[in-house]
Structures are given as structure tokens and as C-alpha cells.
């Protein structure tokens, strides 16, 4: 009798209820029951038992440079136009084409990366994709003419699209259900950090007059140095992901349960500080009995698994959410990518937004090109726009589970549309333009983050990255359309570009009510 009581008390002392509940989200009795169950555990039970702690924090720190890279790859050229327009003889349409070319590369590779990551794994795609994208970014930094910059921007977008689409699914698959939406929303704050620090880096480099000659052929200007500096981040991101494991959800979907269980145990050890052997889950359900092939077989399997995504019941939801995302990015990224140039133009014209971008103020083709003068205030406006998302994301994190992702996305789309429509009428000063752009960009970013979370929830593991790639591809199609149309609409006056963007966002906001509410939905 005494021998039975001692170990029983000892076990209870080793498993304090409050501590385990805080770490894993499960009570001690549930953990004991989970350990004693003979039946295999599914993914959601296993990932919940790993808890939340050091591993998740390390994971988020590794993803920070990835999201910074997403901003630098797509937005860095927007900051160089004030300098590069004279070095390369660029007009407004050329600038829009360069900004759009990165997204063109992303669209062209969306399907390829989608089924490769769903068949070959998440980690491998992220490591090589980010690293190779960084190498191409270095080549872009050496550009000497318009054609070279176009080609390298396209190639960079082609390589960057895959690993970034995988990243969102990867994060979702390493967090339990009740944390998933908040984590994806939190990553949007990383965009805020990037959008805040990138203009500061531009101010530190682009305001300097630097010209270096290499072998009397290559001329390195300050904008080349700026692009080279931003190219280092994707390289570091690829190296950072070498330290992270494969997604256990992906491994389970491929029948590699032993590998998945080993990763669960490692995460549990990191988060709780306990030995991996004490992980309460001993076996996992068989989600698939056969492992996927590799090489050519993997490519064939990828083509086969694409088909269900474009058939009922997935097709209607994919089409709807992609339609909404096209409009959301048409508005959000068009303003975001053109704002650095608009800020510089407004800074040289004290009469306001419409006066600065009026067609009469554009230089004639035969005039001598003079770079637009920029100073710290010009870039601080972009910093304010980037930092303005912090408050909105904080509010969104509080209400997203209470009100639902669908309602949050709809409200943000309609509210941002109204602000953009008012810009030509109320943008009489740099301060007024900054305030309206900051609020509108924060709302559209929150709308996009909510749509991303809904997309992750709607589709099963075998189709998730492919769906995410298609979702992001549609948004980039909207971005390309917006960045090219915006300078064309400016030729017709100040009102057309902003009224067009506002109308598109209103339609998207209303369409969000047709999307299913996936708040707290478990991953399939």
C-alpha cells in the first residue's frame, strides 16, 4: 500500500496542473488520459500537446527576415526611382512596369512552386527558394540599364514566390487551432516592421551622392548599393530555415508518422524543458499509408493532386477568395508601391496631392532630367505609413476570433475604400495625405491577413500550399494591373486613379460576406 502511494504522489508533484495548462493548453488529467490512450492521436491533439514556448518564439524570429524579404523584394525598387529615373531615363510608365515585373515573375511560378512544396516538403523549398532569390537580388543590384533591371526583377519574383507561399502554411501547421489565426495575424506585424525600417534604410543610403566605377564599365550609384543591402536579407533567411524542422503535418499526410512524431517530441522538449520521451502522444493516426515518390514521380504526383483544387467543392471557394484578393491587392499594393514616389513629388509641391501629380507638372521628354530632391522628411512619411498598421493589427487580433475573419475583412475593405476616395478632396497637405494613406494601408493589410487565414483554413493539407499559391498569384495579378494602370490614369487627372481604386475595394468588401466563416476551424 505504501509503495503504491509514493509513486502516485510523486507523479502528481511532477505534473502541476497550472503549469501544464499554461504550457500545453491541456489539463494534467487530459494529458494523463492522452498518454494512456491506446488509440493514435490526430495532428491537432499532437500539436496541442507540444505546448507553446521557446520553439514557437524561435520559429517566429526566423520568419521575421522572411517577411522583411517579402517587402524588400517587392518594394525596394519603389524607393530608387527618384535617383534611378535619370540614370536610366525612366518615365512613370517605366516605373510602373519595373514594379509590376517582380509580381509577373511570381505569377509565372505559382503553380510550379505549389505542387513542388506539396510533394517535396515545406522546409526544402523555403531554404533553397529564399537563398537563390537573394542571389538574384544581388544581380539586380548590379543593373546598369532598364532591360537588365526588368529581367532580374522578373527572375527574383519567380524564385521568391514559392518559399513565401509555403511559409504561411508552414506557420499554420506548427500552431494549435486557437493560436493559428492570431499567429498568422501576428506575422502581419512583421510586414509593419519591414515597411518601417526599409524607408529608413533608403534614407540612410539614397540621400547620399555615391558613384563608383568598376573597370570603367560598371557604375555603382547609391541606389545600386541600396538594392545590394536589401539582397542580403533573403540570403540570411534561407540559412535561418536550415535550423527548422519539416512540417509534421506534411509528414503525416505522406505517411511518415515516425518522422512527424520525432519532430513533435523535439518541439515538446523545447517548449516544456522535459525529456522528449515524456511526450504524451505515442502514436499518430495514419493519414496516408503510402509515401509520395521523389524526383519525376513527385512531379507526376503533383500534377495529379492539383486536379481536386479546381473541382467542386473547392473550386467555388477558391474562385471567390481569389477574386476578392485581386481587388484587395489592386488597391493596397498600388498605393503602397507608388507612395514613395508620390511622397517625393508632394515634398517638392506644397499645394497638395492633386497639384503634385497633375499632368502639367510632369517633365517633357526633351527636358534635362533632374532627380527629385528627397530628404529625411520624405522617407519619414513612408515610415509613418508602415508603422500605422501596428494599432490596427492589435485591434484585429482582439476582435478576429470574436467577430470572425469574414466580418473583419469586409469592414477593412469598405473603410479603406472610403479613405482612398477622399484623398483627392482632403489631401491638401503632406500631413493629411500621410494620415489617410496610413489608415487605408493598415486596413487593407488587415483585410489581406484575414483572407490569408481564411484560405489556410478552407483547404486540406494536400491542397493547402497549392491553394495559397493560387491565392497569392491572384493578388499579384491585381498588383500588376494596379501599378501599370495607376500612371496611365494620372494622365486623365487626379480623380480617376483614386476613384477607381476605391470602387474596386468597395466591391471586394461586400464580396467578403459571401466567404464562409472559418474562425477556430480545425485544419484538415
Short mmCIF file of C-alpha atoms in Angstrom, two decimals:
data_model
loop_
_atom_site.label_atom_id
_atom_site.label_comp_id
_atom_site.label_asym_id
_atom_site.label_seq_id
_atom_site.Cartn_x
_atom_site.Cartn_y
_atom_site.Cartn_z
CA UNK A 1 0.00 0.00 0.00
CA UNK A 2 2.78 2.38 0.90
CA UNK A 3 4.69 1.51 -2.24
CA UNK A 4 1.71 2.45 -4.38
CA UNK A 5 1.12 5.80 -2.68
CA UNK A 6 4.67 7.12 -3.01
CA UNK A 7 4.99 6.96 -6.77
CA UNK A 8 1.41 8.23 -7.13
CA UNK A 9 2.23 11.33 -5.06
CA UNK A 10 5.48 11.75 -6.92
CA UNK A 11 3.69 11.73 -10.25
CA UNK A 12 1.26 14.36 -9.05
CA UNK A 13 4.14 16.55 -7.93
CA UNK A 14 5.80 16.23 -11.31
CA UNK A 15 2.64 17.32 -13.11
CA UNK A 16 1.34 20.53 -11.54
CA UNK A 17 -1.97 21.36 -13.17
CA UNK A 18 -1.48 25.12 -13.58
CA UNK A 19 1.95 24.85 -15.17
CA UNK A 20 0.96 22.19 -17.70
CA UNK A 21 -2.24 24.01 -18.63
CA UNK A 22 -0.34 27.23 -19.31
CA UNK A 23 2.31 25.48 -21.40
CA UNK A 24 0.20 22.99 -23.36
CA UNK A 25 -3.35 24.28 -23.06
CA UNK A 26 -4.38 20.88 -21.66
CA UNK A 27 -5.15 19.94 -18.07
CA UNK A 28 -2.99 17.35 -16.27
CA UNK A 29 -5.86 14.87 -16.26
CA UNK A 30 -6.27 15.26 -20.02
CA UNK A 31 -2.56 14.79 -20.54
CA UNK A 32 -2.56 11.64 -18.42
CA UNK A 33 -5.58 10.35 -20.31
CA UNK A 34 -3.87 11.16 -23.63
CA UNK A 35 -0.77 9.23 -22.56
CA UNK A 36 -2.80 6.18 -21.53
CA UNK A 37 -4.97 6.04 -24.67
CA UNK A 38 -4.19 3.19 -26.99
CA UNK A 39 -5.79 4.91 -29.94
CA UNK A 40 -3.49 7.01 -32.15
CA UNK A 41 -3.74 10.79 -31.84
CA UNK A 42 -4.54 13.08 -34.72
CA UNK A 43 -2.48 16.09 -35.71
CA UNK A 44 -4.47 18.64 -33.71
CA UNK A 45 -4.11 16.65 -30.46
CA UNK A 46 -0.39 16.13 -31.04
CA UNK A 47 0.43 19.76 -31.86
CA UNK A 48 -1.63 20.95 -28.86
CA UNK A 49 0.34 18.61 -26.57
CA UNK A 50 3.64 20.20 -27.66
CA UNK A 51 2.56 23.46 -26.00
CA UNK A 52 3.78 26.94 -26.74
CA UNK A 53 7.22 28.16 -25.75
CA UNK A 54 10.82 28.52 -26.89
CA UNK A 55 10.35 26.67 -30.17
CA UNK A 56 7.47 28.88 -31.27
CA UNK A 57 9.39 32.01 -30.33
CA UNK A 58 12.43 30.81 -32.28
CA UNK A 59 10.15 29.99 -35.22
CA UNK A 60 8.72 33.50 -35.26
CA UNK A 61 12.19 35.05 -35.05
CA UNK A 62 13.29 33.01 -38.06
CA UNK A 63 10.25 34.14 -40.05
CA UNK A 64 10.87 37.83 -39.33
CA UNK A 65 13.60 38.19 -42.02
CA UNK A 66 11.39 36.20 -44.40
CA UNK A 67 8.61 38.77 -44.15
CA UNK A 68 11.18 41.58 -44.33
CA UNK A 69 12.43 39.98 -47.54
CA UNK A 70 8.89 39.93 -48.93
CA UNK A 71 8.71 43.70 -48.52
CA UNK A 72 12.20 44.40 -49.84
CA UNK A 73 11.84 42.14 -52.91
CA UNK A 74 8.58 43.78 -53.94
CA UNK A 75 9.07 47.35 -52.70
CA UNK A 76 12.77 48.23 -52.83
CA UNK A 77 12.56 49.48 -56.43
CA UNK A 78 9.85 51.95 -55.41
CA UNK A 79 12.44 53.87 -53.37
CA UNK A 80 15.12 54.04 -56.07
CA UNK A 81 13.05 55.77 -58.75
CA UNK A 82 13.84 59.28 -57.50
CA UNK A 83 17.52 58.51 -58.22
CA UNK A 84 17.40 55.89 -60.97
CA UNK A 85 14.93 57.73 -63.22
CA UNK A 86 17.68 59.99 -64.51
CA UNK A 87 20.40 57.30 -64.62
CA UNK A 88 18.14 55.05 -66.74
CA UNK A 89 15.86 57.63 -68.37
CA UNK A 90 12.65 56.29 -66.79
CA UNK A 91 9.18 57.76 -67.15
CA UNK A 92 6.15 56.99 -64.95
CA UNK A 93 5.05 54.05 -67.09
CA UNK A 94 8.57 52.55 -66.97
CA UNK A 95 8.50 52.81 -63.17
CA UNK A 96 5.16 51.05 -63.04
CA UNK A 97 6.45 48.31 -65.34
CA UNK A 98 9.51 47.69 -63.15
CA UNK A 99 7.36 47.49 -60.02
CA UNK A 100 4.97 45.10 -61.76
CA UNK A 101 7.69 42.85 -63.20
CA UNK A 102 8.51 41.27 -59.83
CA UNK A 103 4.89 40.24 -59.47
CA UNK A 104 4.90 38.92 -63.03
CA UNK A 105 7.70 36.54 -62.07
CA UNK A 106 5.73 35.45 -59.03
CA UNK A 107 2.65 34.66 -61.10
CA UNK A 108 4.60 32.64 -63.67
CA UNK A 109 5.96 30.32 -60.98
CA UNK A 110 2.90 29.97 -58.74
CA UNK A 111 1.74 26.56 -59.98
CA UNK A 112 5.25 25.09 -60.14
CA UNK A 113 6.08 26.01 -56.55
CA UNK A 114 2.66 24.98 -55.33
CA UNK A 115 2.78 21.31 -56.23
CA UNK A 116 6.53 21.02 -55.57
CA UNK A 117 6.06 22.09 -51.95
CA UNK A 118 3.01 19.84 -51.52
CA UNK A 119 5.01 16.86 -52.75
CA UNK A 120 8.65 17.50 -51.80
CA UNK A 121 8.14 19.25 -48.47
CA UNK A 122 8.00 22.73 -46.96
CA UNK A 123 11.48 23.13 -45.50
CA UNK A 124 13.47 22.28 -48.62
CA UNK A 125 11.52 24.75 -50.73
CA UNK A 126 11.97 27.54 -48.18
CA UNK A 127 15.72 27.04 -47.77
CA UNK A 128 16.60 26.94 -51.45
CA UNK A 129 13.95 29.39 -52.59
CA UNK A 130 14.96 32.21 -50.24
CA UNK A 131 18.68 31.63 -50.78
CA UNK A 132 18.51 31.62 -54.59
CA UNK A 133 16.21 34.65 -54.54
CA UNK A 134 18.88 36.51 -52.59
CA UNK A 135 21.50 35.65 -55.23
CA UNK A 136 19.29 37.05 -57.99
CA UNK A 137 18.66 40.16 -55.91
CA UNK A 138 22.42 40.75 -55.86
CA UNK A 139 22.42 40.53 -59.65
CA UNK A 140 19.58 43.09 -59.74
CA UNK A 141 21.70 45.42 -57.61
CA UNK A 142 24.32 45.41 -60.38
CA UNK A 143 21.82 46.58 -63.04
CA UNK A 144 23.13 49.18 -65.46
CA UNK A 145 20.09 49.68 -67.68
CA UNK A 146 16.32 49.34 -67.84
CA UNK A 147 16.36 45.93 -69.57
CA UNK A 148 18.74 44.35 -67.05
CA UNK A 149 16.66 45.61 -64.14
CA UNK A 150 13.47 44.23 -65.72
CA UNK A 151 14.95 40.74 -66.26
CA UNK A 152 16.42 40.45 -62.79
CA UNK A 153 13.22 41.71 -61.14
CA UNK A 154 11.26 39.04 -63.01
CA UNK A 155 13.73 36.30 -62.00
CA UNK A 156 13.69 37.40 -58.37
CA UNK A 157 9.90 37.25 -58.28
CA UNK A 158 9.94 33.83 -59.95
CA UNK A 159 12.18 32.40 -57.22
CA UNK A 160 10.70 34.23 -54.23
CA UNK A 161 7.08 33.28 -54.80
CA UNK A 162 7.44 29.62 -53.81
CA UNK A 163 9.08 29.82 -50.39
CA UNK A 164 6.89 32.69 -49.25
CA UNK A 165 3.66 30.87 -50.18
CA UNK A 166 4.96 27.83 -48.27
CA UNK A 167 5.82 29.94 -45.24
CA UNK A 168 2.20 30.83 -44.39
CA UNK A 169 1.12 27.18 -44.46
CA UNK A 170 4.23 26.16 -42.54
CA UNK A 171 3.43 28.57 -39.71
CA UNK A 172 -0.19 27.41 -39.53
CA UNK A 173 0.88 23.77 -39.34
CA UNK A 174 3.13 24.40 -36.33
CA UNK A 175 0.50 26.00 -34.08
CA UNK A 176 -2.65 24.64 -32.47
CA UNK A 177 -6.12 25.70 -33.62
CA UNK A 178 -6.84 28.53 -31.19
CA UNK A 179 -3.47 30.18 -31.87
CA UNK A 180 -3.38 29.74 -35.62
CA UNK A 181 -5.31 32.82 -36.72
CA UNK A 182 -3.53 35.04 -34.20
CA UNK A 183 -0.10 33.81 -35.30
CA UNK A 184 -0.85 34.48 -38.96
CA UNK A 185 -2.15 37.90 -37.95
CA UNK A 186 0.99 38.48 -35.87
CA UNK A 187 3.16 37.86 -38.90
CA UNK A 188 1.46 40.83 -40.50
CA UNK A 189 3.18 42.92 -37.85
CA UNK A 190 6.44 41.75 -39.41
CA UNK A 191 5.33 43.50 -42.58
CA UNK A 192 4.88 46.61 -40.45
CA UNK A 193 8.43 46.29 -39.14
CA UNK A 194 9.74 45.88 -42.68
CA UNK A 195 7.68 48.74 -44.06
CA UNK A 196 9.02 50.91 -41.25
CA UNK A 197 12.71 50.02 -41.49
CA UNK A 198 13.01 49.85 -45.30
CA UNK A 199 12.41 53.61 -45.82
CA UNK A 200 14.88 54.35 -43.02
CA UNK A 201 17.47 52.27 -44.85
CA UNK A 202 16.59 54.13 -48.05
CA UNK A 203 17.04 57.46 -46.28
CA UNK A 204 20.45 56.39 -44.94
CA UNK A 205 21.73 55.39 -48.41
CA UNK A 206 19.75 57.14 -51.16
CA UNK A 207 20.24 60.66 -49.81
CA UNK A 208 23.99 60.27 -50.34
CA UNK A 209 25.66 61.06 -53.66
CA UNK A 210 27.78 57.98 -54.29
CA UNK A 211 29.19 56.89 -57.65
CA UNK A 212 31.79 54.14 -58.01
CA UNK A 213 33.30 52.95 -61.28
CA UNK A 214 34.32 49.32 -61.74
CA UNK A 215 36.63 48.58 -64.70
CA UNK A 216 35.30 51.74 -66.38
CA UNK A 217 32.18 49.80 -67.33
CA UNK A 218 30.00 49.26 -64.27
CA UNK A 219 28.83 52.36 -62.48
CA UNK A 220 27.56 51.77 -58.95
CA UNK A 221 25.26 54.52 -57.74
CA UNK A 222 23.70 54.94 -54.32
CA UNK A 223 20.56 53.13 -55.48
CA UNK A 224 22.68 50.10 -56.51
CA UNK A 225 24.14 49.98 -53.02
CA UNK A 226 20.64 50.17 -51.54
CA UNK A 227 19.48 47.19 -53.62
CA UNK A 228 22.59 45.22 -52.66
CA UNK A 229 21.94 45.83 -48.97
CA UNK A 230 18.35 44.59 -49.20
CA UNK A 231 19.53 41.50 -51.13
CA UNK A 232 21.39 40.20 -48.06
CA UNK A 233 18.17 39.54 -46.12
CA UNK A 234 16.79 36.72 -48.35
CA UNK A 235 20.21 35.04 -48.17
CA UNK A 236 20.12 35.11 -44.37
CA UNK A 237 16.52 33.86 -44.40
CA UNK A 238 17.46 30.76 -46.38
CA UNK A 239 20.24 29.99 -43.88
CA UNK A 240 17.89 30.53 -40.92
CA UNK A 241 15.43 27.91 -42.18
CA UNK A 242 18.19 25.30 -42.17
CA UNK A 243 17.73 25.27 -38.39
CA UNK A 244 13.99 24.48 -38.50
CA UNK A 245 12.31 21.07 -38.95
CA UNK A 246 9.97 19.85 -41.66
CA UNK A 247 6.26 20.39 -41.08
CA UNK A 248 4.89 17.40 -39.09
CA UNK A 249 1.51 17.89 -40.74
CA UNK A 250 3.11 17.42 -44.15
CA UNK A 251 4.96 14.30 -42.96
CA UNK A 252 1.74 12.80 -41.57
CA UNK A 253 -0.06 13.46 -44.86
CA UNK A 254 2.71 11.46 -46.57
CA UNK A 255 2.55 8.52 -44.17
CA UNK A 256 5.87 9.40 -42.48
CA UNK A 257 4.47 9.26 -38.96
CA UNK A 258 7.69 8.26 -37.22
CA UNK A 259 9.47 11.34 -38.56
CA UNK A 260 6.50 13.51 -37.59
CA UNK A 261 6.42 12.05 -34.08
CA UNK A 262 10.14 12.75 -33.66
CA UNK A 263 9.54 16.40 -34.58
CA UNK A 264 6.60 16.64 -32.15
CA UNK A 265 8.87 15.31 -29.40
CA UNK A 266 11.58 17.84 -30.23
CA UNK A 267 9.08 20.71 -30.11
CA UNK A 268 7.71 19.39 -26.81
CA UNK A 269 11.22 19.25 -25.35
CA UNK A 270 11.95 22.83 -26.40
CA UNK A 271 8.68 24.20 -25.10
CA UNK A 272 8.41 22.38 -21.78
CA UNK A 273 12.03 21.64 -20.88
CA UNK A 274 11.06 18.00 -20.25
CA UNK A 275 12.69 14.95 -21.87
CA UNK A 276 11.31 14.08 -25.29
CA UNK A 277 10.37 10.60 -24.02
CA UNK A 278 7.70 12.16 -21.79
CA UNK A 279 5.73 13.48 -24.76
CA UNK A 280 2.23 12.13 -24.05
CA UNK A 281 1.43 11.15 -27.66
CA UNK A 282 2.89 7.75 -28.53
CA UNK A 283 1.33 7.02 -31.94
CA UNK A 284 -0.25 9.08 -34.69
CA UNK A 285 -3.19 8.33 -36.96
CA UNK A 286 -2.40 7.11 -40.44
CA UNK A 287 -3.41 9.93 -42.75
CA UNK A 288 -1.79 8.23 -45.72
CA UNK A 289 -0.22 4.80 -45.94
CA UNK A 290 1.96 5.31 -48.99
CA UNK A 291 4.83 7.72 -49.18
CA UNK A 292 4.97 10.10 -52.08
CA UNK A 293 7.55 9.48 -54.75
CA UNK A 294 10.52 11.68 -55.38
CA UNK A 295 12.01 13.28 -58.46
CA UNK A 296 9.94 12.68 -61.62
CA UNK A 297 7.43 10.60 -59.66
CA UNK A 298 6.89 13.54 -57.31
CA UNK A 299 6.24 15.86 -60.25
CA UNK A 300 3.70 13.45 -61.73
CA UNK A 301 2.06 13.12 -58.34
CA UNK A 302 1.95 16.89 -58.09
CA UNK A 303 0.08 17.23 -61.37
CA UNK A 304 -2.40 14.59 -60.21
CA UNK A 305 -3.05 16.29 -56.88
CA UNK A 306 -3.69 19.70 -58.47
CA UNK A 307 -6.93 18.48 -60.07
CA UNK A 308 -9.17 18.35 -56.94
CA UNK A 309 -8.47 22.01 -56.18
CA UNK A 310 -10.18 23.04 -59.41
CA UNK A 311 -13.24 20.83 -58.92
CA UNK A 312 -16.25 21.07 -56.55
CA UNK A 313 -16.44 21.67 -53.66
CA UNK A 314 -13.15 23.61 -53.60
CA UNK A 315 -13.46 25.46 -56.91
CA UNK A 316 -16.20 27.93 -55.94
CA UNK A 317 -14.42 29.00 -52.73
CA UNK A 318 -11.07 29.28 -54.48
CA UNK A 319 -12.58 31.43 -57.25
CA UNK A 320 -14.39 33.69 -54.78
CA UNK A 321 -11.48 34.30 -52.44
CA UNK A 322 -9.08 34.87 -55.35
CA UNK A 323 -11.50 37.41 -56.86
CA UNK A 324 -11.59 39.30 -53.56
CA UNK A 325 -7.82 39.17 -53.19
CA UNK A 326 -7.30 40.56 -56.69
CA UNK A 327 -9.27 43.66 -55.72
CA UNK A 328 -7.68 43.95 -52.30
CA UNK A 329 -4.14 43.93 -53.71
CA UNK A 330 -5.19 46.16 -56.61
CA UNK A 331 -5.90 48.83 -54.03
CA UNK A 332 -3.37 48.08 -51.33
CA UNK A 333 -0.20 47.43 -53.32
CA UNK A 334 -0.84 50.10 -55.93
CA UNK A 335 -0.92 52.81 -53.27
CA UNK A 336 1.92 51.19 -51.31
CA UNK A 337 4.28 50.83 -54.27
CA UNK A 338 3.59 54.30 -55.64
CA UNK A 339 3.58 56.15 -52.33
CA UNK A 340 7.40 56.71 -52.06
CA UNK A 341 7.32 58.44 -55.45
CA UNK A 342 4.15 60.36 -54.54
CA UNK A 343 5.71 61.47 -51.25
CA UNK A 344 8.76 62.82 -53.09
CA UNK A 345 6.54 64.64 -55.59
CA UNK A 346 4.37 66.12 -52.82
CA UNK A 347 7.51 67.23 -50.99
CA UNK A 348 8.50 69.35 -53.99
CA UNK A 349 5.00 70.85 -54.32
CA UNK A 350 3.47 72.49 -51.25
CA UNK A 351 -0.05 72.75 -52.73
CA UNK A 352 -1.07 69.16 -52.07
CA UNK A 353 -1.64 65.79 -53.73
CA UNK A 354 -3.50 66.76 -56.89
CA UNK A 355 -1.20 69.67 -57.64
CA UNK A 356 1.87 67.43 -57.31
CA UNK A 357 0.69 64.68 -59.67
CA UNK A 358 -1.07 66.90 -62.22
CA UNK A 359 -0.04 66.02 -65.81
CA UNK A 360 1.22 69.59 -66.34
CA UNK A 361 3.88 69.01 -63.68
CA UNK A 362 5.42 66.01 -65.48
CA UNK A 363 8.69 66.87 -67.32
CA UNK A 364 8.64 66.85 -71.11
CA UNK A 365 10.67 64.25 -72.98
CA UNK A 366 13.17 66.79 -74.31
CA UNK A 367 13.85 68.42 -70.94
CA UNK A 368 17.02 67.69 -68.99
CA UNK A 369 16.31 65.15 -66.28
CA UNK A 370 16.72 66.46 -62.75
CA UNK A 371 16.31 63.93 -59.89
CA UNK A 372 13.56 64.72 -57.41
CA UNK A 373 15.16 66.08 -54.27
CA UNK A 374 14.46 63.97 -51.19
CA UNK A 375 15.27 64.48 -47.55
CA UNK A 376 14.60 62.79 -44.23
CA UNK A 377 11.00 64.10 -44.14
CA UNK A 378 10.23 62.37 -47.44
CA UNK A 379 11.20 58.96 -46.06
CA UNK A 380 9.67 59.60 -42.64
CA UNK A 381 6.31 59.81 -44.40
CA UNK A 382 6.82 56.24 -45.63
CA UNK A 383 7.88 55.22 -42.12
CA UNK A 384 4.64 56.63 -40.73
CA UNK A 385 2.62 54.72 -43.34
CA UNK A 386 4.40 51.48 -42.44
CA UNK A 387 4.15 51.97 -38.68
CA UNK A 388 0.47 52.85 -38.79
CA UNK A 389 -0.52 49.20 -39.10
CA UNK A 390 0.53 48.38 -35.52
CA UNK A 391 -2.61 49.72 -33.87
CA UNK A 392 -4.91 48.16 -36.46
CA UNK A 393 -3.31 44.73 -36.12
CA UNK A 394 -3.60 44.96 -32.35
CA UNK A 395 -7.31 45.71 -32.61
CA UNK A 396 -7.71 43.00 -35.25
CA UNK A 397 -6.00 40.43 -33.02
CA UNK A 398 -8.54 41.15 -30.27
CA UNK A 399 -11.67 41.01 -32.43
CA UNK A 400 -10.80 38.47 -35.12
CA UNK A 401 -11.96 35.47 -33.07
CA UNK A 402 -14.93 37.34 -31.58
CA UNK A 403 -16.30 38.92 -34.73
CA UNK A 404 -14.96 36.44 -37.27
CA UNK A 405 -12.38 36.78 -40.03
CA UNK A 406 -15.07 37.38 -42.65
CA UNK A 407 -16.51 40.44 -40.89
CA UNK A 408 -13.04 41.88 -40.21
CA UNK A 409 -12.05 41.51 -43.87
CA UNK A 410 -15.28 43.08 -45.09
CA UNK A 411 -15.17 46.08 -42.77
CA UNK A 412 -11.50 46.79 -43.56
CA UNK A 413 -12.09 46.64 -47.32
CA UNK A 414 -15.01 49.09 -47.29
CA UNK A 415 -13.43 51.51 -44.78
CA UNK A 416 -10.15 51.68 -46.73
CA UNK A 417 -12.08 52.35 -49.96
CA UNK A 418 -13.81 55.39 -48.45
CA UNK A 419 -10.48 56.82 -47.27
CA UNK A 420 -8.83 56.42 -50.67
CA UNK A 421 -11.78 58.07 -52.43
CA UNK A 422 -11.46 61.06 -50.08
CA UNK A 423 -7.72 61.54 -50.72
CA UNK A 424 -8.02 63.87 -53.75
CA UNK A 425 -10.53 66.03 -51.88
CA UNK A 426 -8.82 66.21 -48.47
CA UNK A 427 -5.16 65.71 -49.41
CA UNK A 428 -4.26 69.39 -49.33
CA UNK A 429 -1.10 68.86 -47.28
CA UNK A 430 1.57 66.22 -46.80
CA UNK A 431 0.27 65.53 -43.29
CA UNK A 432 -3.29 64.90 -44.50
CA UNK A 433 -2.09 62.53 -47.24
CA UNK A 434 0.12 60.62 -44.79
CA UNK A 435 -2.76 60.22 -42.33
CA UNK A 436 -5.20 58.89 -44.94
CA UNK A 437 -2.68 56.62 -46.66
CA UNK A 438 -1.50 55.24 -43.32
CA UNK A 439 -5.03 54.36 -42.20
CA UNK A 440 -6.04 52.94 -45.59
CA UNK A 441 -2.92 50.77 -45.86
CA UNK A 442 -3.37 49.46 -42.32
CA UNK A 443 -6.95 48.45 -43.10
CA UNK A 444 -6.14 46.78 -46.43
CA UNK A 445 -3.26 44.91 -44.81
CA UNK A 446 -5.58 43.57 -42.11
CA UNK A 447 -8.08 42.61 -44.81
CA UNK A 448 -5.38 40.68 -46.67
CA UNK A 449 -4.19 38.95 -43.49
CA UNK A 450 -7.73 37.83 -42.69
CA UNK A 451 -8.18 36.48 -46.21
CA UNK A 452 -4.88 34.57 -45.93
CA UNK A 453 -6.05 32.96 -42.70
CA UNK A 454 -9.38 32.00 -44.27
CA UNK A 455 -7.57 30.42 -47.23
CA UNK A 456 -5.38 28.30 -44.94
CA UNK A 457 -8.48 27.06 -43.09
CA UNK A 458 -10.60 26.30 -46.16
CA UNK A 459 -8.39 23.72 -47.87
CA UNK A 460 -6.94 20.35 -46.73
CA UNK A 461 -3.21 19.74 -46.23
CA UNK A 462 -2.64 18.13 -49.63
CA UNK A 463 -4.07 21.20 -51.39
CA UNK A 464 -3.20 23.97 -48.94
CA UNK A 465 0.04 25.29 -50.42
CA UNK A 466 -1.34 24.99 -53.95
CA UNK A 467 -4.40 26.96 -52.86
CA UNK A 468 -2.20 29.51 -51.11
CA UNK A 469 -0.04 29.87 -54.22
CA UNK A 470 -3.13 30.44 -56.36
CA UNK A 471 -4.45 32.92 -53.79
CA UNK A 472 -1.19 34.89 -53.78
CA UNK A 473 -0.95 34.67 -57.57
CA UNK A 474 -4.37 36.28 -57.91
CA UNK A 475 -3.33 39.10 -55.59
CA UNK A 476 -0.21 39.69 -57.63
CA UNK A 477 -2.29 39.87 -60.79
CA UNK A 478 -4.21 42.67 -59.10
CA UNK A 479 -0.95 44.36 -58.16
CA UNK A 480 0.37 44.22 -61.72
CA UNK A 481 -2.86 45.68 -63.05
CA UNK A 482 -2.89 48.46 -60.49
CA UNK A 483 0.75 49.53 -60.78
CA UNK A 484 0.52 49.81 -64.57
CA UNK A 485 -2.95 51.40 -64.71
CA UNK A 486 -2.20 53.99 -62.00
CA UNK A 487 0.30 56.10 -64.04
CA UNK A 488 -1.97 55.77 -67.10
CA UNK A 489 -4.96 57.10 -65.13
CA UNK A 490 -2.88 60.03 -63.84
CA UNK A 491 -2.79 61.31 -67.44
CA UNK A 492 -6.55 61.88 -67.14
CA UNK A 493 -6.28 63.88 -63.92
CA UNK A 494 -6.12 63.46 -60.17
CA UNK A 495 -9.54 61.87 -59.51
CA UNK A 496 -9.61 58.80 -61.83
CA UNK A 497 -6.85 56.71 -60.16
CA UNK A 498 -8.21 57.12 -56.63
CA UNK A 499 -11.89 56.71 -57.55
CA UNK A 500 -11.05 53.53 -59.47
CA UNK A 501 -9.17 52.01 -56.54
CA UNK A 502 -11.92 52.96 -54.10
CA UNK A 503 -14.65 51.40 -56.24
CA UNK A 504 -12.74 48.13 -56.55
CA UNK A 505 -12.18 47.92 -52.78
CA UNK A 506 -15.88 48.51 -52.04
CA UNK A 507 -16.85 45.60 -54.30
CA UNK A 508 -14.29 43.38 -52.56
CA UNK A 509 -15.50 44.37 -49.11
CA UNK A 510 -19.08 43.44 -49.99
CA UNK A 511 -17.95 40.15 -51.57
CA UNK A 512 -16.30 39.14 -48.29
CA UNK A 513 -19.77 38.45 -46.85
CA UNK A 514 -20.06 35.51 -49.26
CA UNK A 515 -16.94 33.79 -47.84
CA UNK A 516 -17.52 31.05 -45.21
CA UNK A 517 -16.61 31.94 -41.64
CA UNK A 518 -13.66 29.70 -40.69
CA UNK A 519 -12.90 31.15 -37.25
CA UNK A 520 -11.48 28.41 -34.95
CA UNK A 521 -11.89 25.80 -37.71
CA UNK A 522 -9.52 22.83 -37.35
CA UNK A 523 -7.07 22.03 -40.13
CA UNK A 524 -7.93 19.04 -42.31
#
